[in-house]
CSV table of C-alpha atoms in Angstrom, one decimal:
chain,number,residue,atom,x,y,z
A,1,ASN,CA,55.8,137.9,112.9
A,2,ASP,CA,54.2,138.5,109.7
A,3,VAL,CA,52.1,141.2,109.5
A,4,PRO,CA,48.0,140.4,109.1
A,5,THR,CA,46.7,140.7,106.3
A,6,PHE,CA,43.4,143.3,105.1
A,7,THR,CA,41.8,142.1,102.2
A,8,TYR,CA,40.3,146.4,101.8
A,9,PHE,CA,43.5,147.5,103.1
A,10,PRO,CA,46.2,145.9,101.3
A,11,ASN,CA,49.5,147.1,102.6
A,12,PRO,CA,48.4,148.4,106.2
A,13,LEU,CA,53.0,149.2,106.8
A,14,GLU,CA,52.6,151.5,103.7
A,15,ASN,CA,50.8,153.7,104.9
A,16,GLU,CA,50.6,157.3,107.3
A,17,CYS,CA,48.2,155.4,109.8
A,18,MET,CA,51.5,152.9,111.4
A,19,ARG,CA,53.9,153.6,114.3
A,20,VAL,CA,55.9,152.0,113.4
A,21,GLY,CA,58.8,150.5,116.6
A,22,SER,CA,59.0,148.4,119.5
A,23,CYS,CA,54.7,148.8,121.3
A,24,ILE,CA,53.0,146.6,123.8
A,25,CYS,CA,49.3,146.6,122.7
A,26,PRO,CA,47.0,147.7,125.1
A,27,CYS,CA,44.6,145.0,123.8
A,28,CYS,CA,46.4,142.0,124.0
A,29,ASN,CA,49.1,143.1,126.2
A,30,ALA,CA,51.7,141.4,123.3
A,31,THR,CA,55.0,143.5,122.5
A,32,ARG,CA,54.8,144.4,117.8
A,33,PRO,CA,57.0,146.1,115.7
A,34,HIS,CA,54.3,148.2,114.6
A,35,MET,CA,50.3,149.8,115.8
A,36,TYR,CA,47.7,151.4,113.6
A,37,VAL,CA,47.2,154.6,114.7
A,38,GLY,CA,44.7,155.7,112.1
A,39,PRO,CA,40.4,155.8,112.7
A,40,MET,CA,39.2,154.0,115.5
A,41,PHE,CA,35.9,154.0,116.6
A,42,HIS,CA,34.9,153.3,119.6
A,43,LEU,CA,34.4,153.8,123.4
A,44,GLU,CA,37.6,153.6,125.4
A,45,GLU,CA,40.3,155.0,125.9
A,46,PRO,CA,43.4,153.6,123.4
A,47,GLU,CA,44.9,155.0,120.9
A,48,GLU,CA,47.1,152.4,118.7
A,49,VAL,CA,46.2,148.6,119.0
A,50,CYS,CA,48.4,146.3,117.1
A,51,LEU,CA,47.1,144.6,113.8
A,52,TRP,CA,47.2,141.6,115.1
A,53,CYS,CA,43.9,142.4,117.0
A,54,ILE,CA,42.4,144.3,114.4
A,55,ALA,CA,42.2,140.9,112.6
A,56,SER,CA,41.6,138.6,115.1
A,57,GLY,CA,38.5,141.1,115.7
A,58,LEU,CA,39.9,140.8,119.2
A,59,ALA,CA,39.8,144.3,119.2
A,60,ALA,CA,36.4,145.0,117.6
A,61,ASP,CA,35.3,143.0,120.0
A,62,ARG,CA,36.8,144.3,123.6
A,63,TRP,CA,35.8,147.7,122.5
A,64,ASN,CA,33.3,147.0,120.6
A,65,ALA,CA,35.0,149.2,118.3
A,66,THR,CA,34.9,149.8,114.8
A,67,PHE,CA,38.1,150.8,112.4
A,68,CYS,CA,36.5,152.1,109.3
A,69,SER,CA,34.0,155.0,108.5
A,70,VAL,CA,31.1,153.5,106.0
A,71,HIS,CA,31.0,157.4,104.7
A,72,ASN,CA,34.7,156.5,103.8
A,73,ALA,CA,34.9,152.6,102.0
A,74,PRO,CA,36.5,152.5,98.9
A,75,ALA,CA,34.4,152.3,95.7
A,76,GLY,CA,33.3,148.7,94.9
A,77,VAL,CA,33.0,147.5,98.3
A,78,PRO,CA,29.9,145.2,98.9
A,79,GLU,CA,27.2,147.1,100.6
A,80,THR,CA,27.4,144.0,103.0
A,81,ILE,CA,31.6,144.5,104.0
A,82,LYS,CA,30.3,148.9,105.2
């Protein structure tokens, strides 16, 4: 499984918001080698999700989730993205 790429999160595996180890994603129920445990803004219970569900939009659709705050967006991110 190649790790999905993200325009504004270029090295997710080098970030402290990843938990490494075989896990079952609560969104897609697939076994994944690492899980995102960083900020998630949603009304559901899950505290982690796989990068594939973030990249595909499944986690956003299923949980009405967002994964960043517009207040913490890096400089240079267009307003239409925030």
